[in-house]
mmCIF file of C-alpha atoms and ligand atoms in Angstrom:
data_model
loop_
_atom_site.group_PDB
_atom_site.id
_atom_site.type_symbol
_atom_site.label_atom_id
_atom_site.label_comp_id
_atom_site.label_asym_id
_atom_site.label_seq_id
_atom_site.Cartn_x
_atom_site.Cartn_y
_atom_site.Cartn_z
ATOM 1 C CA UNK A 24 -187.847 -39.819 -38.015
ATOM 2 C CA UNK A 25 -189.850 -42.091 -40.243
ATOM 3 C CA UNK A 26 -191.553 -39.946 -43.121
ATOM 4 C CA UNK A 27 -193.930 -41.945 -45.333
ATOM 5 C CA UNK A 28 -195.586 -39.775 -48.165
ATOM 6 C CA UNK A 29 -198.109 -40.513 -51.094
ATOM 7 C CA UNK A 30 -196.945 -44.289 -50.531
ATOM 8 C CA UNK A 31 -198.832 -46.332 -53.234
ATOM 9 C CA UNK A 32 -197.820 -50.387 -53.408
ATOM 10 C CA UNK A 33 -199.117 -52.844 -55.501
ATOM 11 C CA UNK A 34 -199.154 -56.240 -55.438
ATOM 12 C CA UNK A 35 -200.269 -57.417 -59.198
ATOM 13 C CA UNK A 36 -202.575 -54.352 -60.251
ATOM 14 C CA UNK A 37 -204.335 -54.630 -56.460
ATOM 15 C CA UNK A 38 -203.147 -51.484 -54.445
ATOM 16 C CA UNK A 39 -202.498 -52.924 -50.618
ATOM 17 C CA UNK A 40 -201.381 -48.963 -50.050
ATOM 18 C CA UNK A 41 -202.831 -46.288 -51.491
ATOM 19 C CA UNK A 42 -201.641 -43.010 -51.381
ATOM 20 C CA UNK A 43 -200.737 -43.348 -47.658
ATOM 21 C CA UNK A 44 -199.065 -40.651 -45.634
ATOM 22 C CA UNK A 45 -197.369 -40.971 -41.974
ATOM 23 C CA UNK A 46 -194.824 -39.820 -40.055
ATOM 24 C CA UNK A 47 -193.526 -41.365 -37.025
ATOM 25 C CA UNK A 48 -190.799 -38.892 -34.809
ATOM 26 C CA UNK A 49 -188.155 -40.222 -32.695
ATOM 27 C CA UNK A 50 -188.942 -41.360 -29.507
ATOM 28 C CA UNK A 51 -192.518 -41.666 -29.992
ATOM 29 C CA UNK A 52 -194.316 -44.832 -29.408
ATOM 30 C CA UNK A 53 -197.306 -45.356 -31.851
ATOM 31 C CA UNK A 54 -199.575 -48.168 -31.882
ATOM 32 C CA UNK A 55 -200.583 -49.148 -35.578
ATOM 33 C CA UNK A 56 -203.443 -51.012 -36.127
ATOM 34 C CA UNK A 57 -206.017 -52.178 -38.246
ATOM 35 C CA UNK A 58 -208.398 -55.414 -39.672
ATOM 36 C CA UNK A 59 -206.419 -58.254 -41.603
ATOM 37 C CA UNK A 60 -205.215 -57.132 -44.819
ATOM 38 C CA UNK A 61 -205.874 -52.990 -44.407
ATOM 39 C CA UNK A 62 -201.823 -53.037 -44.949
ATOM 40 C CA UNK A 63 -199.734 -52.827 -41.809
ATOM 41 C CA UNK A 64 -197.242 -55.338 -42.627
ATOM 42 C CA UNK A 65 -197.233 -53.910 -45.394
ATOM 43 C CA UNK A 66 -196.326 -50.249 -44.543
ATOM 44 C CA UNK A 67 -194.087 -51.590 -42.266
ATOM 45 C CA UNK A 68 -191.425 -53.423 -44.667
ATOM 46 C CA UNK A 69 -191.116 -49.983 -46.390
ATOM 47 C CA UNK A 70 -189.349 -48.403 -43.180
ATOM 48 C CA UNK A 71 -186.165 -50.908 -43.754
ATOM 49 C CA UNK A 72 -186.369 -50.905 -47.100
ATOM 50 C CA UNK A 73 -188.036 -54.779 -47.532
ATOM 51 C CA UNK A 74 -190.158 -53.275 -50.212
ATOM 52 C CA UNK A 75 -189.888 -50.606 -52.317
ATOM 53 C CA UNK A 76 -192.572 -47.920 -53.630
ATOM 54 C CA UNK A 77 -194.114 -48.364 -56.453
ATOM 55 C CA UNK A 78 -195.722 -44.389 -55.888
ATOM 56 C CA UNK A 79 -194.413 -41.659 -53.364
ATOM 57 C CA UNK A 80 -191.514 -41.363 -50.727
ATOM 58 C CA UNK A 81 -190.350 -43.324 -47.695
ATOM 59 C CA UNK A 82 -187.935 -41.645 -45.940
ATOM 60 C CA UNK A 83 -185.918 -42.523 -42.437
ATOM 61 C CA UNK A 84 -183.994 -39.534 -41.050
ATOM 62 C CA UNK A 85 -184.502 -37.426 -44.455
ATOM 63 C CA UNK A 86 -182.949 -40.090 -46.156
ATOM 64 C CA UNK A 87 -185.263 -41.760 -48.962
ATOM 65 C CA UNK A 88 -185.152 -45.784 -47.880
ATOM 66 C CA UNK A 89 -184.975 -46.889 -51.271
ATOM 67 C CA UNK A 90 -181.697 -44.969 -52.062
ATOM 68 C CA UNK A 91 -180.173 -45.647 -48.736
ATOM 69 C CA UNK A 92 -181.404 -49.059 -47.413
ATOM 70 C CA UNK A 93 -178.570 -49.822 -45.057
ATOM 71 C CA UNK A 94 -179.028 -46.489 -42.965
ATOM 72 C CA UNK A 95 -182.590 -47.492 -42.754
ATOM 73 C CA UNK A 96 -181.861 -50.683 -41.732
ATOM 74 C CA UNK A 97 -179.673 -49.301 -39.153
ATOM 75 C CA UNK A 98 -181.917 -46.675 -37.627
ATOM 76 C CA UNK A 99 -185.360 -49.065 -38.014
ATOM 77 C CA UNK A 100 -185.056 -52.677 -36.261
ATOM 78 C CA UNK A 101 -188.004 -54.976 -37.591
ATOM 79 C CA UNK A 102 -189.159 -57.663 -35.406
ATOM 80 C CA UNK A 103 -191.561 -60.020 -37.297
ATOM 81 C CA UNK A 104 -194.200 -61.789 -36.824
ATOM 82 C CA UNK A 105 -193.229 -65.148 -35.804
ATOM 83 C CA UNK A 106 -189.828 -64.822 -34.425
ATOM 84 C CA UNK A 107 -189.313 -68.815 -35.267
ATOM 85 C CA UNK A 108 -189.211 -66.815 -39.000
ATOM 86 C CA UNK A 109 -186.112 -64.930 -38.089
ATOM 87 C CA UNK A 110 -183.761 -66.750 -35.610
ATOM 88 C CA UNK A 111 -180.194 -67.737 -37.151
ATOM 89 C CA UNK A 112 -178.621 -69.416 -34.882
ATOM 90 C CA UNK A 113 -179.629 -72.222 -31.953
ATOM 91 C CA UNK A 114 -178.618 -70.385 -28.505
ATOM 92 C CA UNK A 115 -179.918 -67.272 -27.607
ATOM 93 C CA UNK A 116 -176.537 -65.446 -27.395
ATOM 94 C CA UNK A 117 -175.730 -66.714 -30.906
ATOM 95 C CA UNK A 118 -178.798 -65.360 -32.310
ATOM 96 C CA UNK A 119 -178.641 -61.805 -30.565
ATOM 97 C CA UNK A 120 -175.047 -61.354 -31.423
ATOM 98 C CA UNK A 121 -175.446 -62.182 -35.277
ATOM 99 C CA UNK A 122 -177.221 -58.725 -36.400
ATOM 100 C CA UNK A 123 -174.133 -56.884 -34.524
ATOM 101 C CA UNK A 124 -171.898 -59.463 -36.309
ATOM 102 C CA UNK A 125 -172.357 -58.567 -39.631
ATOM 103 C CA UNK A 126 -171.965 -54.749 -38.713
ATOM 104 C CA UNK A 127 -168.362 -55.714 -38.126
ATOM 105 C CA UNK A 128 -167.757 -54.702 -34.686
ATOM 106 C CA UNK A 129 -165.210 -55.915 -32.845
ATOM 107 C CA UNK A 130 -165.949 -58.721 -30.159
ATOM 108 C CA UNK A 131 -165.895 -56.493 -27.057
ATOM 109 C CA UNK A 132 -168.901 -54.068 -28.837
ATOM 110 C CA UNK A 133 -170.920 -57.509 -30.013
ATOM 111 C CA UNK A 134 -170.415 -58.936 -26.327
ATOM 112 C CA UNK A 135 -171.562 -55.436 -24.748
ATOM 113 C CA UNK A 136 -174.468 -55.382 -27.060
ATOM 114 C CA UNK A 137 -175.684 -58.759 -26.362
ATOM 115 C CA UNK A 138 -175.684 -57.971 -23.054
ATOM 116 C CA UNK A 139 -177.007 -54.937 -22.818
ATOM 117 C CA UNK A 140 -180.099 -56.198 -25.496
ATOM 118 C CA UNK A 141 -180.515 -59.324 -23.181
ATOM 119 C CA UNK A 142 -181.032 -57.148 -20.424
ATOM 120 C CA UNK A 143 -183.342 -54.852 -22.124
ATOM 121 C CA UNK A 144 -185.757 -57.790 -22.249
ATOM 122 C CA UNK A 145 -185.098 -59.778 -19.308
ATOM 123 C CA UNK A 146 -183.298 -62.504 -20.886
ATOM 124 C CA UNK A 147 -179.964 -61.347 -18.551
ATOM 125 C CA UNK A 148 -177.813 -64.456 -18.383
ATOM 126 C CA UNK A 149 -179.146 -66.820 -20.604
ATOM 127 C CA UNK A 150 -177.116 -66.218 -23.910
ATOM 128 C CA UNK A 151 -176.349 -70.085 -23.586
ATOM 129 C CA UNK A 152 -180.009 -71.345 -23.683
ATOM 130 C CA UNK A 153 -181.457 -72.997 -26.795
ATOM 131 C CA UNK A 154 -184.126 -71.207 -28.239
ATOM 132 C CA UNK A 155 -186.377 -73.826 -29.296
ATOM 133 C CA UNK A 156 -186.834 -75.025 -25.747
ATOM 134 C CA UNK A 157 -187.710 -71.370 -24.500
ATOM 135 C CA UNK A 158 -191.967 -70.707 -24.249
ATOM 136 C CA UNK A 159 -193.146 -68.167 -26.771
ATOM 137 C CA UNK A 160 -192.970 -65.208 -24.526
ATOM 138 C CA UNK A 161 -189.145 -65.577 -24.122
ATOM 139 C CA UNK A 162 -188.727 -66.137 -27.430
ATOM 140 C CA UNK A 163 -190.671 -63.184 -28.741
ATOM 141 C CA UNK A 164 -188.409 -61.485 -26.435
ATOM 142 C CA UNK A 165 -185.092 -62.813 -27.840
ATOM 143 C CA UNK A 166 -186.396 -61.369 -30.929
ATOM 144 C CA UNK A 167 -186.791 -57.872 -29.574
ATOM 145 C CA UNK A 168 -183.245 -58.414 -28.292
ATOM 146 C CA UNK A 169 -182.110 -59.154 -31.697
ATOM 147 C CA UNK A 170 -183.088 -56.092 -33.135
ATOM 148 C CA UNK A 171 -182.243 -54.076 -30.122
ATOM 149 C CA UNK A 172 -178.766 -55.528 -30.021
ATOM 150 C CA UNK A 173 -178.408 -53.188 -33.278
ATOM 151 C CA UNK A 174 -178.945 -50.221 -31.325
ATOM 152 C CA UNK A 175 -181.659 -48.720 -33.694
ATOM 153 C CA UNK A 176 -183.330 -45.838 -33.484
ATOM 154 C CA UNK A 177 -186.901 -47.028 -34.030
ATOM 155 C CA UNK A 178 -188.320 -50.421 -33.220
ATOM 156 C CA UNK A 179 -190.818 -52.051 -35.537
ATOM 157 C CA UNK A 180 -192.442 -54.946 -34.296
ATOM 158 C CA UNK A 181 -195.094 -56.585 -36.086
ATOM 159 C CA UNK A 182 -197.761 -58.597 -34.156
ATOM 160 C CA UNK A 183 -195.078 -59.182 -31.664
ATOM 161 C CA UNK A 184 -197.672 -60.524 -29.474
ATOM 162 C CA UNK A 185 -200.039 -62.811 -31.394
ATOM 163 C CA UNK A 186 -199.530 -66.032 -29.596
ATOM 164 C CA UNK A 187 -198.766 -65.305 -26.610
ATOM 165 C CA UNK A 188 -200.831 -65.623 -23.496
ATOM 166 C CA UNK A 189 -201.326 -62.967 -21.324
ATOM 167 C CA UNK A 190 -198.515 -63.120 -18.457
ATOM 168 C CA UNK A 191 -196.284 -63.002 -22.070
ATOM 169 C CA UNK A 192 -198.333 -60.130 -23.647
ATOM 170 C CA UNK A 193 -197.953 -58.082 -20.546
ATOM 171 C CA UNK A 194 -194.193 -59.020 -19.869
ATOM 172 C CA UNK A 195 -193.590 -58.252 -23.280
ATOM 173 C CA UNK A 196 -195.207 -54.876 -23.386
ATOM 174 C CA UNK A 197 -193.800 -54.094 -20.042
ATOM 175 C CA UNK A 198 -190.110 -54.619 -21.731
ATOM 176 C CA UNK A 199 -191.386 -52.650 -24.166
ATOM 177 C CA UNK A 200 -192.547 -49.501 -22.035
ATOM 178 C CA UNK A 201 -189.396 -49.484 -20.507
ATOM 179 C CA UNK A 202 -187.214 -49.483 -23.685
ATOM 180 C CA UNK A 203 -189.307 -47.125 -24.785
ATOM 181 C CA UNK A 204 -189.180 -45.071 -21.185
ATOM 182 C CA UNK A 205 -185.366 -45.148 -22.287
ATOM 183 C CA UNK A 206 -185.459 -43.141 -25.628
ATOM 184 C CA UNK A 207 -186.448 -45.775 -28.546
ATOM 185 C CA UNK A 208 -188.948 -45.098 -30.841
ATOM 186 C CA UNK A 209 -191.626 -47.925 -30.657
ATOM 187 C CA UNK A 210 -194.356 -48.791 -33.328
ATOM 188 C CA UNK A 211 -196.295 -51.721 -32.440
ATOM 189 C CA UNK A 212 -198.105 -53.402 -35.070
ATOM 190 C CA UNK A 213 -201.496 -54.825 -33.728
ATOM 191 C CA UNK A 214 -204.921 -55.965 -35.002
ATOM 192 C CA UNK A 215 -205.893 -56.781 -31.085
ATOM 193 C CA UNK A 216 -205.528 -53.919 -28.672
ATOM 194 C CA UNK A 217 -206.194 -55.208 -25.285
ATOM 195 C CA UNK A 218 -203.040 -53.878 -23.176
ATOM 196 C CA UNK A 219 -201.315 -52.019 -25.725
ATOM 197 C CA UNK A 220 -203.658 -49.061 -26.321
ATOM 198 C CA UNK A 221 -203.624 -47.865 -22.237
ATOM 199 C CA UNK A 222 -199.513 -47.267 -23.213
ATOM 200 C CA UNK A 223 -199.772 -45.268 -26.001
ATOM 201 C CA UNK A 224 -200.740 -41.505 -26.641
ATOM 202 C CA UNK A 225 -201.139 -42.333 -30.619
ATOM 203 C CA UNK A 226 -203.625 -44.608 -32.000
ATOM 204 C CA UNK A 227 -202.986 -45.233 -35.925
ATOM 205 C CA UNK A 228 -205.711 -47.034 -37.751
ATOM 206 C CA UNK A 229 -205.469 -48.173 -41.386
ATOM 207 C CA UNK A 230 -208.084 -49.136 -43.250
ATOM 208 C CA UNK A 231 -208.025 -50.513 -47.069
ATOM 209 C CA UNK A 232 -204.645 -49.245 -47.491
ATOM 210 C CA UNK A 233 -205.284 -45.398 -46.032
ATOM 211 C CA UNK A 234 -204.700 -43.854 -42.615
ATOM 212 C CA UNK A 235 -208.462 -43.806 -41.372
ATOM 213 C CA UNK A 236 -207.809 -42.984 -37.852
ATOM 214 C CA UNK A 237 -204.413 -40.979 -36.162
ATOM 215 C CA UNK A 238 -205.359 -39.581 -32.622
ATOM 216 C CA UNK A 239 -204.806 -39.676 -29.117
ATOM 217 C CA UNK A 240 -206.997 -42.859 -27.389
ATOM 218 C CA UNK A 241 -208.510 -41.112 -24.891
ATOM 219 C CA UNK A 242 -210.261 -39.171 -27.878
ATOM 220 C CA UNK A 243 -211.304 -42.360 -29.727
ATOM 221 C CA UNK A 244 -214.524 -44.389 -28.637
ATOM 222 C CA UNK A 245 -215.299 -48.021 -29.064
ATOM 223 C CA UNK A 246 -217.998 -47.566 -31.771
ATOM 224 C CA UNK A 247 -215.420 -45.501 -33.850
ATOM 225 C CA UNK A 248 -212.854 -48.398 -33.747
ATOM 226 C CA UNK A 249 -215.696 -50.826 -34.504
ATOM 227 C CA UNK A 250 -216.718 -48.894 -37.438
ATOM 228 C CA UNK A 251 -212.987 -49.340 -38.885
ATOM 229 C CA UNK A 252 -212.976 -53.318 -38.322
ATOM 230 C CA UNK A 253 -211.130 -52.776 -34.823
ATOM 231 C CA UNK A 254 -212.170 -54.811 -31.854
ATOM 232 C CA UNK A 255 -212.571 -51.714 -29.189
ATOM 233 C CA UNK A 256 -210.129 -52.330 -26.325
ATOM 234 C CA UNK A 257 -212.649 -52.239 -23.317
ATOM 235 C CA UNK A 258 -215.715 -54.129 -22.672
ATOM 236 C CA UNK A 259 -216.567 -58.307 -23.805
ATOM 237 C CA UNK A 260 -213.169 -58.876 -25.311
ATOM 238 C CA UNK A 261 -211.086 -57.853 -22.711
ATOM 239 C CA UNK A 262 -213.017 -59.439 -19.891
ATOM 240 C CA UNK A 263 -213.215 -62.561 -21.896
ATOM 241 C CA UNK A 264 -209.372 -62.850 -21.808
HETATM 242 P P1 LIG B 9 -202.125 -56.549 -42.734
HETATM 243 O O1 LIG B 9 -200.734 -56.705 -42.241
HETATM 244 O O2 LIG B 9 -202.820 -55.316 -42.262
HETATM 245 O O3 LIG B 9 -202.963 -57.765 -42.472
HETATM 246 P P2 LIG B 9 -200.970 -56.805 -45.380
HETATM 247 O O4 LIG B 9 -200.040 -55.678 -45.596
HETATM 248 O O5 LIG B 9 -200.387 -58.130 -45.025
HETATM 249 O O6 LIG B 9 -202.074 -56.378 -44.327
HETATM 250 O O7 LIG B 9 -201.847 -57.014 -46.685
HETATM 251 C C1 LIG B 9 -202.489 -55.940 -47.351
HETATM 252 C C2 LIG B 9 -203.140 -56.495 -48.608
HETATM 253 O O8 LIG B 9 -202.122 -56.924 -49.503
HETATM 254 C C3 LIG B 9 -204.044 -57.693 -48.379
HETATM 255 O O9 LIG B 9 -205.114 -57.611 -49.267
HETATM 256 C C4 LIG B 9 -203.154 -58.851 -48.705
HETATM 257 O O10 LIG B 9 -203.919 -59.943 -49.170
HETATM 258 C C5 LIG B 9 -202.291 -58.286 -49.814
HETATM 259 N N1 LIG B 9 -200.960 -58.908 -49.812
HETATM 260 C C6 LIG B 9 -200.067 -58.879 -48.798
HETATM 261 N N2 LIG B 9 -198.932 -59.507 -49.130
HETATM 262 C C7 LIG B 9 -199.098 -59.963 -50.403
HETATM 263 C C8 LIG B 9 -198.269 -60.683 -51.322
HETATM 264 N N3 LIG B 9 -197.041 -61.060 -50.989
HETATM 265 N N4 LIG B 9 -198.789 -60.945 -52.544
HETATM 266 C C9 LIG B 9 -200.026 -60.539 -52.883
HETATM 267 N N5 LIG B 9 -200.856 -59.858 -52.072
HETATM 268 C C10 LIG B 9 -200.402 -59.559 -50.852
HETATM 269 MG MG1 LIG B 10 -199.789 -58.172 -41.086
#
């Protein structure tokens, strides 16, 4: 469980969090959303410990992150933005396997990860490919590998789908609903919500730095989301797509 309480963070004396409170229980898949600069990203790089407080508690499993940053980083996998900004190595296989690497498991455990992480995400087989001539899609997907490949209890994935066009978005979110289907924890980070928000039972909406919004979709209309700087899912923007 990620516990976020009373979380205040400031960069200079401007407060991109303040005095924010969520908690996000195992196995649940919450979408997290929100206009450019209401403070996803944010929020996000508390739950592995990339930033710290400056006010209140972040806590993964009961454990405050802060204090305990490599349990975090084990139970929360963080998949950023751009995955160009996080690949190590130049085959797909290489990159997956690195994360398990540096746990220092033996070769057999790192191979069956890789695998089984590849496999999550449709990417079966091609541990020998080089990344930079994969299409976006497949390489927003090796990044999901690469933090599933450390077996984590919650994924994190900010904007994993800005960038992609739409057979991508919905492959990706399809991978997605399955690993999810199969007992991880999902938080998708998203300031667009065409697709994600008919897989989801929990809409989070932040706005200046607050939660403004934390319900079920089906209870949320369009002119709500609009009022909070959030394109509503149905209607132009989706057909326009
Ligand atoms: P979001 O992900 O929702 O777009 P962010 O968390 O990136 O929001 O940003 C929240 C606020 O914090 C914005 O006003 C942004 O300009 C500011 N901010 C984010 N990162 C930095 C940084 N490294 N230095 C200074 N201000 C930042
Ligand atoms: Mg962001």
């Amino acid at each position: 469980m990620i516990a976020v309480r009373d979380l205040v963070h400031r960069y200079g004396d401007r407060a991109a969090l303040d005095g924010l409170s969520l908690t996000v229980a195992d196995g649940e898949f919450v979408v997290l959303a929100g206009p450019n600069g209401s403070g996803k990203t944010t929020l996000v790089r508390h739950f592995n410990g990339l930033l710290d407080p400056d006010e209140g508690r972040v806590e993964v499993d009961g454990r405050p992150v802060d204090e305990h940053p490599v349990a975090a980083r084990t139970s929360v996998g963080m998949v950023f933005q751009d995955p160009r900004d996080c690949f190590v190595a130049a085959t797909v296989g290489a990159d997956v396997a690195f994360g398990p690497e540096n746990l220092g498991l033996d070769l057999a455990e790192v191979d069956r990860r890789v695998g089984e992480a590849l496999a999550a995400v449709n990417m079966a087989g091609r541990g020998d490919e080089r990344i930079d001539e994969l299409s976006g899609g497949e390489q927003a997907r090796v990044a999901i590998a690469g933090a599933l490949a450390m077996e984590p209890d919650h994924l994190v994935l900010d904007e994993p789908l800005a960038g992609l066009d739409w057979p991508a978005r919905r492959a990706t979110l399809d991978r997605l609903a399955a690993l999810h289907a199969g007992g991880t924890g999902t938080v998708v980070v998203t300031h667009d919500l065409r697709d994600v928000i008919d897989r989801t039972d929990r809409l989070v909406v932040l706005r200046e730095g607050r939660v403004a919004l934390d319900a079920a979709p089906a209870e949320v209309d369009g002119d709500r989301l609009a009022g909070l700087g959030v394109r509503p899912p149905r209607g132009t923007g989706r057909d326009a797509a």
